[in-house]
Amino acid sequence: MDDALHILIADYVPVANKGEEAIVRGIEDMLSGGRPVSLGLFDNVPDVTVRGNVTTFPIDWIFRLEGNSSLSGRARVLMQAWIALQLQVGIYGPLKNLTPGGPTERRPLQEFFDRAQYVLVGHDGVFCVESCGIIHLAKRYGKRVGILGASTGIGGGRFYKAELYRRAMAESDFCVFREEHSYASMRQVCRDPGKLMIAPDPAFAMRPQPPETAREFLERDPRYRQAKQAGRPIVAVTALEKGRVFAGFRPDLQGQAKRQAHAAYLAAILDALISRYHAFVLFLPHSVEDSGSDIVAARHVVEQMKSSPNDHAILEQDCEARLLKGIVGRCDFLVGERTHSLIGAVSMGTPFAAMTNRQDTRTHGIIGRMCCCEQQILDMDAIGQTEATQAVCGLFERREPIRAALESIQGELAAQIAAVARVIQGSGGSGS
């Protein structure tokens, strides 16, 4: 693919999470311009891995902090402060493995960096002091470089982050954030706030698999096939047991007690949709990571449901992100805890109920304010199981006007995505 457009997403990108994959594919679709694309990223792999047009490099080739699950609490803060101090005095450590002249065993990464027309950092919730070092090195080597889709502000540690973040935004060719909270935070330390933008998450730009492909896949499941033949409305579900949505559910509980309470909460809602509207519930495998798989979470919800086994099914295959988006488009409604499943619903015009909590600035910022769907967000830390069930049923009954509203939102989002693509490519202006 020597004639391909090379894009290095210089972040930890665990593609077993389909939200992460959706972002990557959205970036591909945003910037391709009809050209073949070769994508580079970092994940927990032992060696360089090539799958299709994606080259995955071992995360420890350049990162000490990002994606390091062994660091937490005080140890993580100290590591971040130490890396920041080194970067401020020009010591780049493993980040130098990106650039020519590094160790020969890192040559595949150096060659990809050399070919890359774009170097992107800050996708999803990721942006840290190491991102600042990557921006500086990429700029030194003449790359088109910047922040795309970040959902992280300066947060704690301002005393060691502020100057690095300020320099990083000054050196970036574009600074794109996907919700107001992170935008406002970074604006506080940016020398030129006018270059900062709020724009849709790149996953909005990802093209889904064709409807026929999604239909053929779904009809392999006999329970789904029987439900469709009976004319039952299909309710897709994304349930999780990790991350900010789960952490904000019943913070007074821990471990097994928390998982059981969470499963019972969702089970009551889904049982009501089945009993009142004869719905068929389809659990989607939005994340199949070893830790916190959505398939395991779905099984816990099913254990708490009172409905018949013929009323629900769990998709247990590892579905790629484009297929999942196509599946969401074929469903009548979505009850979603995964933000990127909700992004898929907005993109495909599928009515939904977003299940989260008041501390989740990501869902409230992206789905609520950006997509004008705040009325479809339910904060599970603020309302009980009975009230939530009534609210979801109310949204289900209003799904046709919701679908019509989503159609107008889709056009606005598409225009914003096109504008961001022009900024990244250097062919358009910026602004918030």
Short mmCIF file of C-alpha atoms in Angstrom, two decimals, residues 183 187 190-197 430-432:
data_model
loop_
_atom_site.label_atom_id
_atom_site.label_comp_id
_atom_site.label_asym_id
_atom_site.label_seq_id
_atom_site.Cartn_x
_atom_site.Cartn_y
_atom_site.Cartn_z
CA TYR A 183 -12.96 22.10 25.23
CA ARG A 187 -9.25 26.62 26.48
CA CYS A 190 -4.42 27.67 25.26
CA ARG A 191 -2.60 30.75 23.97
CA ASP A 192 -4.85 30.90 20.90
CA PRO A 193 -8.32 29.64 21.96
CA GLY A 194 -9.69 30.46 18.52
CA LYS A 195 -7.98 27.40 17.03
CA LEU A 196 -9.88 25.03 19.35
CA MET A 197 -12.96 23.33 17.92
CA SER A 430 -11.26 26.57 12.23
CA GLY A 431 -13.27 27.91 15.10
CA SER A 432 -15.62 26.75 17.82
#
